[in-house]
Amino acid sequence: MANVAEPGKVVAFYSFKGGTGRSMAMANIACLLARETAGRPVLMIDWDLEAPGLHRYFRKHFFAAFHGSEERQDKTPGLIDLFIAIQQRLDEMLPQDDQGAAELIASLPLKDYIITTDIPGLDLIKAGQFDGDYPQKVGSFNWTSLYARSPSLLRHLAARLAADYRYVLIDSRTGLTDTSGICTMLLPEILVTVFTPNRQSLAGVINLVREAGRYRARSDDLRPLVIYPLPSRIEASEPTLRQQWRMGDASAEIVGFQREFEDVFKQIYDLPSCSLRTYFDDVQIQHVPKYAYGEEIAVLAEGTADRLSLTRSFQRFSAMLAAGQLPWATAPAESEALAEDVDDLTNVYERIREQTSAAYLRQAEQALDQLRTRARRFTIGSFAARIAGTIASAAVAFFALAPSLFEGKSTVVAALSVIATVLFSVESAVLGRAPTLMADVSKVFGAIQAFRLKLAPYDKEDALERLRDTVEPVLAHPGDKRPMRNVSVYVSFRRDEAARAGRLAEALRSVIGRENLTFDWDSLPLGANLRRIADNLIAQSDVVLVVIGPGWSQSGRLTDTSDIVRLEIMTALQKNKTVIPVLVGGATMPAESELPADIRELSYRNAIAISDARWDADIIPLIRSIQRLSGTPDPLSAR
């Protein structure tokens, strides 16, 4: 590959928490930059070694390299294999000075680790060769020792890649780890911090930005580090919350991400003043539910780049990145156009929400009519049983008063007596449910009317969710006289299966209620002891669902005794909870030999497989099982 005079840019994408859409953003931006590099390619590197996934976005674009063979793709070496080769060369050489590090990097056959995609001008170094040794290779590699032996080696590697590529984009590990420090402080000259508007995600990113700025200021690396905040998964249909989390709300103790970045930029760049209003008017990646499923690249999948598309949002940020425009020096003209875009997008989401509410109301009113009909049938049935029972009782009494008239008819009298008893029992059972059904009718009718009139508690932005929480448990168990003991469910999952786990949680909420489901950790305060909290929550739960996706047991984390997923499963098994493995994305049940000793019992638990194509049908047996555990009737068989 021919070198050019101007070196390329090394850009790292970092998020403190998973689930921010960081890899998706990098994949889309890489495709856009590849279109504009005029023959000089773009390289992507998956440095998220513990949870690799960048290559999955491009699985449809490896035909030229692998001709559709996933086995060949998995066997291709990647980043961890490259660094193992570097480590071996260091072991064979004397302690390295700067010149020795440069010569070592220059001698590497980098082309052996690079995959050329079918997208013109776009290459990839995946995390590694995905075989049985991958977790061990990742878990045992000592990054601190590598840096201590040759501090300049990583910088020379970045320089060599930048000589061949216009952009080198690095998908960094989340959190505060050795590899995330390499990706955010040592390698890049541009750092894109992807975050969602919540305290954990934002606080972690702000602290990392502050540390990266301080490190670069103290180091002998003369390259400036330009930081671009990228708010992601912004819900355009929630204008109040969007404004609150961006600009701040003292009453809710929310500082606002714009102010937090303005303050940290003034500190690390020594700016007398800093305004990011225009920048954040222009740079926000909206949440589009379609892209929560699978690994689609919006800029390739969308047929348009109009103002309401994800493509347009990524184009705006890519253009700013390519132009080297500093966040605090954004031209206001473009922000006015984006403000119009956001207003248009908000209007579209408002219309969608209104249509969704109207459709749900129609369904709820149809179910209410069926509930009314059922209540009337129970009432009529109870009176019919009473009348028939009364007639049978009267006949028995008449036979008792005139036994001589019915001599030899004792069998008939006994039968009538039994019939009367049965009819009165039926009448008692049926009539007992009728008032409960009528109460359910009144509850559902009142909730629907309050929702239509926007009365409390249906006067806020979560009105539709509140209506569902009120109506659906009633419709699922109409007329149930027994006090319903909702089963409590804890969902354990890894972040690479957050989308499917979220879809599962959404289905469970309508059955057991939001308060009986433990799913999202983002609301926990910073500094909370996750192990202790998980232990307490699992102790209070009846069922623990373990979401297992492809590669779940091959990720390398299960070998770590502090891995939160391993701890969750171990705690649930020790406390004799009902543990149900949920296999998603085509995953298979891990064998006993693949699991650590303290959770091997999981391999013997009866699992349920839920496919993306048959999700709604496959999930029904799981919901039925949970309802049986709660002691409530199965609404799917009680119609």
XYZ file of C-alpha atoms in Angstrom:
639
model
C 0.000 0.000 0.000
C 1.563 3.261 -1.086
C 2.334 5.842 1.543
C 1.464 9.508 1.096
C 2.999 12.603 2.594
C 0.147 13.543 4.918
C -0.428 10.975 7.667
C -3.941 9.807 8.374
C -5.935 10.390 11.541
C -6.276 7.867 14.363
C -9.773 8.151 15.824
C -10.924 6.193 18.891
C -14.590 5.629 19.721
C -15.175 5.168 23.459
C -18.169 4.733 25.759
C -18.078 4.163 29.494
C -21.153 1.917 29.427
C -22.326 -0.655 26.936
C -25.548 -0.190 25.020
C -24.780 3.324 23.791
C -24.612 2.422 20.104
C -20.854 3.065 19.930
C -20.009 0.227 17.526
C -23.015 1.050 15.366
C -21.958 4.706 15.181
C -18.397 3.788 14.238
C -19.547 1.335 11.549
C -21.784 3.972 9.946
C -19.168 6.728 10.126
C -16.501 4.392 8.685
C -18.709 3.718 5.639
C -19.280 7.449 5.111
C -15.579 8.337 5.446
C -14.640 5.539 3.020
C -16.737 7.251 0.347
C -14.800 10.507 0.705
C -11.181 9.355 0.952
C -10.404 9.560 -2.786
C -8.602 6.231 -3.114
C -7.016 6.250 0.335
C -8.773 3.624 2.450
C -10.225 3.623 5.948
C -9.232 0.981 8.520
C -11.460 -0.188 11.379
C -9.991 -1.993 14.415
C -12.109 -3.938 16.923
C -10.251 -3.354 20.202
C -13.215 -4.434 22.326
C -11.512 -7.777 22.861
C -13.687 -9.027 25.735
C -16.915 -8.519 23.762
C -15.996 -8.381 20.063
C -18.796 -7.571 17.675
C -17.742 -4.993 15.082
C -17.245 -7.704 12.431
C -20.919 -8.661 12.716
C -21.966 -5.351 11.136
C -20.046 -6.350 8.015
C -20.910 -10.060 7.805
C -22.707 -9.401 4.475
C -19.680 -7.555 3.107
C -16.965 -10.235 3.396
C -17.852 -12.243 0.279
C -14.709 -11.372 -1.676
C -12.561 -12.318 1.319
C -14.344 -15.478 2.511
C -16.960 -16.357 -0.148
C -19.660 -16.590 2.516
C -17.741 -18.980 4.799
C -18.102 -17.938 8.444
C -15.625 -20.659 9.411
C -12.897 -19.029 7.290
C -13.857 -15.663 8.731
C -13.534 -16.934 12.312
C -10.128 -18.494 11.578
C -8.653 -15.245 10.276
C -6.208 -13.789 12.836
C -6.904 -10.403 14.323
C -5.732 -7.837 16.852
C -4.926 -10.109 19.795
C -2.990 -12.435 17.454
C -1.045 -9.433 16.126
C -0.023 -8.388 19.628
C 0.923 -11.930 20.603
C 3.258 -11.897 17.585
C 4.660 -8.532 18.726
C 5.171 -9.914 22.256
C 7.038 -12.926 20.882
C 9.361 -10.687 18.865
C 10.024 -8.571 21.956
C 10.904 -11.717 23.899
C 13.528 -12.560 21.278
C 15.141 -9.108 21.328
C 17.064 -6.976 23.746
C 15.238 -4.254 25.719
C 13.756 -1.904 23.187
C 14.670 1.727 22.582
C 12.628 3.978 20.328
C 14.513 2.985 17.198
C 14.144 -0.703 17.950
C 10.394 -0.306 18.440
C 10.091 1.477 15.100
C 12.013 -1.299 13.327
C 9.912 -4.009 14.962
C 6.633 -2.382 13.855
C 7.998 -1.793 10.338
C 8.818 -5.507 9.989
C 5.308 -6.731 10.857
C 3.264 -8.395 8.052
C 0.158 -6.346 8.842
C -1.630 -7.502 5.684
C -1.994 -10.950 7.311
C -4.333 -9.421 9.898
C -6.335 -7.064 7.668
C -9.612 -8.035 5.985
C -10.632 -6.127 2.865
C -14.417 -5.710 2.849
C -16.654 -5.553 -0.211
C -17.240 -1.874 0.571
C -14.752 0.122 -1.515
C -12.007 1.702 0.566
C -12.908 -0.017 3.853
C -10.709 -2.556 5.704
C -11.050 -4.268 9.082
C -8.843 -5.816 11.750
C -11.211 -7.908 13.815
C -10.588 -8.749 17.462
C -8.886 -12.058 16.810
C -9.139 -15.624 15.609
C -12.338 -16.931 17.197
C -11.418 -20.431 18.307
C -11.354 -22.267 21.599
C -8.145 -20.484 22.643
C -9.493 -16.963 22.108
C -10.710 -16.336 25.703
C -7.416 -17.550 27.136
C -5.396 -15.380 24.752
C -7.389 -12.270 25.676
C -7.440 -12.991 29.405
C -3.740 -13.743 29.741
C -2.236 -10.961 27.622
C -0.373 -8.433 29.798
C -0.822 -4.982 28.262
C 0.890 -3.217 31.168
C 4.022 -5.340 30.713
C 4.040 -4.656 26.964
C 3.898 -0.909 27.514
C 6.552 -1.025 30.242
C 8.981 -2.909 27.965
C 8.476 -0.612 24.966
C 6.586 2.621 25.743
C 6.851 3.961 22.192
C 5.754 0.771 20.440
C 2.028 1.613 20.364
C 2.730 5.089 19.001
C 4.856 3.606 16.195
C 2.060 1.156 15.371
C -0.408 4.034 15.123
C 2.040 5.935 12.909
C 2.480 3.003 10.532
C -1.271 2.507 10.166
C -1.794 6.254 9.673
C 0.794 6.223 6.895
C -1.290 3.707 4.929
C -4.824 4.808 5.816
C -6.630 8.133 5.685
C -8.505 7.226 8.860
C -7.852 4.529 11.445
C -11.007 4.047 13.518
C -10.703 2.130 16.809
C -13.691 0.591 18.583
C -12.534 0.761 22.190
C -13.352 -1.343 25.240
C -15.885 0.159 27.657
C -15.166 1.112 31.249
C -11.809 1.804 32.845
C -9.401 -0.939 31.695
C -5.881 -1.311 30.335
C -7.162 -1.578 26.785
C -9.547 1.370 27.092
C -6.637 3.464 28.386
C -4.537 2.471 25.367
C -7.390 3.343 22.998
C -8.239 6.689 24.575
C -4.895 8.075 25.770
C -1.973 6.481 23.906
C -3.156 5.869 20.343
C -5.584 8.509 19.095
C -5.382 12.119 18.127
C -9.181 12.279 17.940
C -11.380 10.806 20.656
C -15.126 10.365 20.079
C -16.936 9.789 23.376
C -20.309 8.147 22.810
C -22.825 8.428 25.639
C -26.514 8.161 26.410
C -28.291 10.700 28.641
C -28.090 8.982 32.020
C -25.871 9.540 35.042
C -23.700 6.431 34.776
C -22.898 6.799 31.109
C -22.273 10.542 31.341
C -20.243 10.571 34.574
C -17.964 7.814 33.286
C -17.323 9.604 30.000
C -16.648 12.979 31.674
C -14.094 11.402 34.045
C -12.373 9.634 31.142
C -12.225 12.859 29.114
C -10.646 14.660 32.050
C -8.053 11.911 32.569
C -7.228 11.638 28.854
C -6.723 15.391 28.622
C -4.450 15.420 31.667
C -2.417 12.467 30.418
C -1.829 13.986 26.990
C -0.792 17.309 28.569
C 1.835 15.548 30.748
C 3.121 13.094 28.126
C 5.845 13.594 25.519
C 3.286 12.982 22.749
C 3.115 16.305 20.912
C -0.063 15.440 18.992
C -3.119 17.344 20.195
C -6.037 15.243 21.433
C -9.312 16.605 20.024
C -12.402 15.260 21.796
C -15.844 15.070 20.193
C -18.795 14.225 22.444
C -21.450 12.182 20.623
C -24.843 11.921 22.388
C -26.528 8.771 21.158
C -29.931 7.083 21.253
C -31.670 10.399 21.851
C -35.429 9.887 22.008
C -36.943 12.639 19.866
C -40.457 11.871 21.092
C -39.518 13.028 24.627
C -38.802 16.761 24.159
C -39.045 17.568 27.873
C -36.525 14.913 28.907
C -34.286 15.746 25.963
C -34.110 19.383 27.057
C -33.734 18.443 30.728
C -30.752 16.139 30.223
C -29.020 18.438 27.775
C -29.448 21.821 29.494
C -29.876 20.633 33.084
C -32.623 20.761 35.710
C -31.701 21.794 39.237
C -34.964 20.462 40.703
C -34.141 16.981 39.352
C -30.427 17.330 40.272
C -29.440 17.009 36.601
C -26.456 19.153 35.573
C -26.972 18.691 31.826
C -24.427 17.115 29.469
C -23.843 20.357 27.534
C -22.729 22.202 30.666
C -20.589 19.263 31.849
C -18.653 19.123 28.581
C -18.294 22.918 28.480
C -16.758 22.845 31.965
C -14.355 19.975 31.246
C -13.273 21.480 27.900
C -12.466 24.807 29.575
C -10.348 22.892 32.059
C -8.355 20.585 29.770
C -7.957 23.018 26.845
C -7.454 26.103 29.050
C -10.265 27.996 27.301
C -11.444 31.331 28.745
C -14.984 30.416 27.676
C -16.660 27.523 25.911
C -20.117 27.224 24.389
C -21.278 23.937 22.887
C -24.836 25.070 22.184
C -24.311 25.208 18.421
C -22.369 21.929 18.435
C -25.073 19.975 20.268
C -27.754 21.595 18.123
C -25.960 19.958 15.218
C -24.706 16.675 16.727
C -27.164 14.200 18.232
C -27.848 10.635 17.087
C -31.541 9.885 17.429
C -32.924 6.559 18.626
C -34.551 4.542 15.845
C -36.102 1.334 17.280
C -35.478 -0.663 14.079
C -31.719 -0.541 14.631
C -31.999 -1.987 18.157
C -32.366 -5.380 16.466
C -29.566 -7.060 14.578
C -26.530 -5.256 13.203
C -27.745 -3.144 10.292
C -25.704 -0.218 8.966
C -28.139 2.661 8.468
C -26.126 4.509 5.821
C -26.207 1.362 3.675
C -29.742 0.225 4.503
C -31.641 3.519 4.252
C -32.727 4.497 0.762
C -32.673 8.186 1.540
C -30.607 10.771 3.381
C -33.454 13.146 4.175
C -33.471 15.322 7.250
C -35.216 12.746 9.450
C -32.914 9.815 8.646
C -30.090 8.364 10.713
C -27.943 8.707 7.605
C -28.249 12.498 7.746
C -27.292 12.532 11.449
C -24.174 10.449 10.803
C -23.328 12.562 7.730
C -23.330 15.745 9.814
C -20.951 14.303 12.384
C -18.685 12.699 9.767
C -18.399 15.980 7.894
C -17.389 17.783 11.096
C -14.836 15.063 11.879
C -13.336 15.167 8.374
C -13.122 18.964 8.391
C -11.371 19.011 11.756
C -13.951 21.472 13.079
C -13.562 21.943 16.835
C -16.715 21.360 18.910
C -16.633 24.851 20.449
C -16.090 26.501 17.060
C -19.107 25.114 15.167
C -20.655 27.452 12.597
C -24.182 28.491 13.684
C -25.702 28.309 10.197
C -25.748 24.529 10.233
C -27.299 24.384 13.697
C -30.345 26.309 12.499
C -30.916 23.661 9.840
C -30.530 20.912 12.431
C -32.938 22.682 14.786
C -35.511 22.476 12.015
C -34.634 18.795 11.550
C -35.125 18.088 15.259
C -38.461 19.922 15.285
C -39.598 17.944 12.235
C -38.413 14.706 13.795
C -40.202 15.518 17.054
C -43.416 16.173 15.135
C -43.054 12.846 13.332
C -42.531 10.976 16.604
C -45.492 12.808 18.166
C -47.683 11.658 15.279
C -46.350 8.101 15.649
C -47.087 8.182 19.376
C -50.618 9.468 18.723
C -51.180 6.706 16.150
C -49.802 4.102 18.551
C -52.065 5.367 21.339
C -55.106 5.335 19.066
C -54.344 1.775 17.890
C -53.892 0.567 21.473
C -57.110 2.256 22.566
C -59.000 0.445 19.812
C -57.560 -2.879 20.981
C -58.314 -2.076 24.643
C -61.913 -1.091 23.843
C -62.433 -4.301 21.854
C -61.095 -6.292 24.812
C -63.378 -4.258 27.120
C -66.417 -5.212 25.000
C -65.400 -8.878 25.274
C -65.011 -8.446 29.039
C -68.496 -6.909 29.283
C -69.934 -9.808 27.276
C -68.180 -12.302 29.527
C -69.479 -10.578 32.666
C -73.035 -10.622 31.300
C -72.732 -14.317 30.447
C -71.526 -15.119 33.954
C -74.421 -13.149 35.450
C -77.021 -14.814 33.226
C -75.440 -18.228 33.790
C -75.504 -17.807 37.538
C -79.222 -16.897 37.551
C -80.027 -19.800 35.195
C -78.191 -22.205 37.510
C -80.097 -20.747 40.501
C -83.478 -21.161 38.808
C -82.724 -24.732 37.703
C -81.428 -25.600 41.149
C -84.513 -24.135 42.787
C -86.788 -26.215 40.542
C -84.826 -29.385 41.306
C -84.958 -28.613 45.041
C -88.687 -28.003 44.875
C -89.190 -31.354 43.149
C -87.204 -33.128 45.860
C -89.263 -31.389 48.569
C -92.527 -32.322 46.850
C -91.422 -35.983 46.673
C -90.659 -35.821 50.405
C -94.154 -34.483 51.228
C -95.967 -37.140 49.205
C -93.831 -40.287 49.294
C -96.792 -42.566 48.599
C -97.306 -41.013 45.208
C -93.722 -41.785 44.157
C -93.228 -45.242 45.617
C -90.358 -47.002 43.853
C -88.952 -43.722 42.473
C -86.137 -43.292 45.028
C -83.495 -43.307 42.326
C -85.153 -40.340 40.614
C -85.376 -38.433 43.899
C -81.705 -39.081 44.675
C -80.671 -37.928 41.188
C -82.703 -34.727 41.499
C -81.093 -34.066 44.863
C -77.601 -34.422 43.393
C -78.533 -32.199 40.424
C -79.827 -29.496 42.761
C -76.627 -29.586 44.808
C -74.450 -29.336 41.701
C -76.538 -26.487 40.237
C -76.312 -24.468 43.453
C -72.529 -25.059 43.559
C -72.226 -23.871 39.964
C -74.409 -20.874 40.730
C -72.261 -19.979 43.735
C -68.992 -20.237 41.738
C -70.306 -18.396 38.693
C -72.129 -15.680 40.597
C -69.035 -15.207 42.748
C -66.982 -14.244 39.673
C -69.614 -11.989 38.128
C -69.090 -9.013 40.527
C -65.321 -9.309 40.084
C -65.721 -9.220 36.319
C -67.979 -6.170 36.572
C -65.371 -4.497 38.793
C -62.763 -5.256 36.118
C -65.050 -3.693 33.506
C -65.332 -0.531 35.598
C -61.560 -0.392 36.196
C -60.654 -0.743 32.508
C -63.400 1.643 31.382
C -62.301 4.265 33.934
C -58.651 3.973 32.891
C -59.497 4.382 29.190
C -61.685 7.433 29.868
C -59.017 9.044 32.090
C -56.421 8.427 29.362
C -58.645 10.064 26.726
C -59.215 13.110 28.950
C -55.534 13.220 30.020
C -56.419 13.027 33.698
C -53.889 11.950 36.354
C -51.982 9.682 36.235
C -52.355 9.728 32.427
C -51.350 13.372 31.969
C -47.610 12.783 31.485
C -45.404 11.571 28.616
C -45.504 7.984 29.938
C -49.321 7.933 29.827
C -49.527 5.038 27.361
C -47.173 2.871 29.447
C -49.245 3.633 32.569
C -52.437 2.689 30.737
C -50.878 -0.612 29.666
C -49.700 -1.318 33.223
C -53.286 -0.789 34.444
C -55.245 -2.535 31.692
C -53.162 -5.525 30.597
C -52.954 -7.383 33.964
C -56.748 -7.094 34.228
C -57.343 -8.332 30.695
C -54.837 -11.149 31.199
C -56.652 -12.425 34.344
C -60.300 -11.267 34.101
C -62.481 -12.002 37.111
C -59.773 -13.799 39.040
C -60.962 -13.747 42.656
C -57.707 -15.101 44.063
C -55.185 -12.434 45.088
C -52.645 -12.447 42.255
C -49.103 -13.044 43.493
C -47.015 -11.660 40.669
C -43.845 -13.626 40.274
C -40.632 -11.604 40.498
C -38.188 -12.066 37.611
C -34.488 -11.168 37.352
C -32.952 -10.984 33.842
C -29.232 -11.703 33.524
C -27.612 -10.766 30.207
C -24.448 -9.516 28.562
C -24.425 -6.147 26.857
C -24.036 -7.633 23.373
C -27.498 -9.160 23.841
C -29.026 -6.019 25.408
C -31.431 -5.520 22.488
C -32.884 -9.033 22.690
C -32.924 -8.924 26.498
C -34.803 -5.610 26.295
C -37.342 -7.136 23.929
C -37.815 -10.018 26.351
C -38.216 -7.647 29.293
C -40.836 -5.623 27.422
C -42.938 -8.764 26.914
C -42.620 -9.721 30.588
C -43.626 -6.269 31.860
C -47.124 -6.663 30.445
C -47.528 -9.965 32.333
C -45.914 -9.419 35.736
C -45.737 -5.615 35.919
C -42.800 -3.245 35.808
C -42.198 -3.382 39.564
C -41.664 -7.165 39.510
C -38.938 -7.150 36.857
C -35.228 -6.468 37.434
C -33.590 -5.687 34.105
C -31.802 -2.332 33.775
C -28.810 -1.375 35.960
C -28.475 2.155 34.568
C -30.635 3.634 37.340
C -28.247 2.490 40.094
C -26.155 5.213 41.786
C -22.483 5.533 40.954
C -20.244 3.677 43.357
C -22.931 1.121 44.209
C -21.727 -2.382 45.135
C -23.096 -4.321 42.142
C -22.321 -7.722 43.645
C -24.208 -6.948 46.851
C -27.127 -5.404 44.968
C -27.330 -8.383 42.601
C -27.271 -10.755 45.581
C -30.160 -8.913 47.261
C -32.227 -8.623 44.084
C -31.799 -12.308 43.226
C -32.739 -13.257 46.797
C -36.021 -11.359 46.309
C -36.713 -12.913 42.881
C -38.594 -16.104 42.108
C -37.170 -16.662 38.632
C -33.783 -15.831 37.090
C -33.683 -15.731 33.288
C -30.177 -16.154 31.829
C -30.086 -14.706 28.302
C -27.476 -16.618 26.273
C -26.468 -15.357 22.844
C -23.895 -16.614 20.327
C -20.453 -16.799 21.904
C -21.823 -16.238 25.434
C -19.571 -18.909 26.943
C -16.678 -18.077 24.598
C -16.340 -14.415 25.563
C -13.561 -15.065 28.094
C -15.485 -13.464 30.924
C -16.718 -16.656 32.571
C -13.134 -17.465 33.530
C -13.090 -14.276 35.613
C -14.339 -14.945 39.154
C -15.546 -11.318 39.377
C -17.624 -11.502 36.186
C -21.067 -10.161 37.153
C -22.959 -12.644 34.937
C -21.121 -15.582 36.498
C -21.827 -14.185 39.978
C -25.516 -13.750 39.142
C -25.869 -17.374 38.006
C -23.861 -18.725 40.942
C -26.013 -16.771 43.431
C -29.257 -17.927 41.814
C -28.188 -21.580 41.891
C -26.989 -21.373 45.486
C -30.311 -19.828 46.558
C -32.257 -22.568 44.720
C -34.030 -20.119 42.435
C -35.836 -21.218 39.294
C -33.116 -20.595 36.694
C -34.228 -20.681 33.047
C -31.622 -20.351 30.274
C -33.047 -18.332 27.350
C -31.206 -19.079 24.097
C -31.349 -16.224 21.568
C -29.764 -15.427 18.231
C -29.360 -19.106 17.328
C -27.241 -19.876 20.418
C -26.985 -23.402 21.791
C -26.838 -24.513 25.406
C -23.241 -24.474 26.704
C -21.849 -27.871 27.653
C -20.886 -28.638 31.253
C -17.202 -28.588 30.263
C -17.515 -25.000 29.011
C -18.702 -23.680 32.386
C -16.776 -23.001 35.606
C -17.421 -25.502 38.404
C -19.586 -23.120 40.447
C -22.185 -22.693 37.653
C -21.989 -26.064 35.842
C -25.446 -26.948 37.103
C -26.755 -24.389 34.578
C -26.044 -26.840 31.754
C -28.696 -29.201 33.188
C -31.456 -26.598 33.466
C -34.278 -26.889 30.929
C -33.762 -24.091 28.397
C -36.032 -22.308 25.952
C -34.882 -21.135 22.512
C -36.350 -17.916 21.080
C -35.559 -17.127 17.458
C -35.728 -13.654 15.941
C -37.969 -14.886 13.115
C -40.526 -16.535 15.458
C -40.052 -14.356 18.521
C -43.725 -13.785 19.382
C -44.580 -17.488 19.041
C -41.435 -18.816 20.750
C -41.853 -16.606 23.820
C -45.337 -17.937 24.675
C -44.139 -21.109 26.500
C -41.829 -18.973 28.661
C -44.637 -16.599 29.633
C -46.918 -19.548 30.408
C -44.269 -21.097 32.658
C -43.823 -17.863 34.589
C -47.593 -17.471 34.991
C -47.863 -20.996 36.363
C -45.172 -20.153 38.905
C -47.172 -17.090 39.966
C -50.254 -19.217 40.597
C -52.371 -17.279 38.096
C -54.425 -18.734 35.245
C -52.998 -18.875 31.744
C -54.723 -16.122 29.729
C -53.661 -17.737 26.479
C -55.718 -20.866 27.203
C -58.564 -19.162 29.071
C -60.134 -17.433 26.117
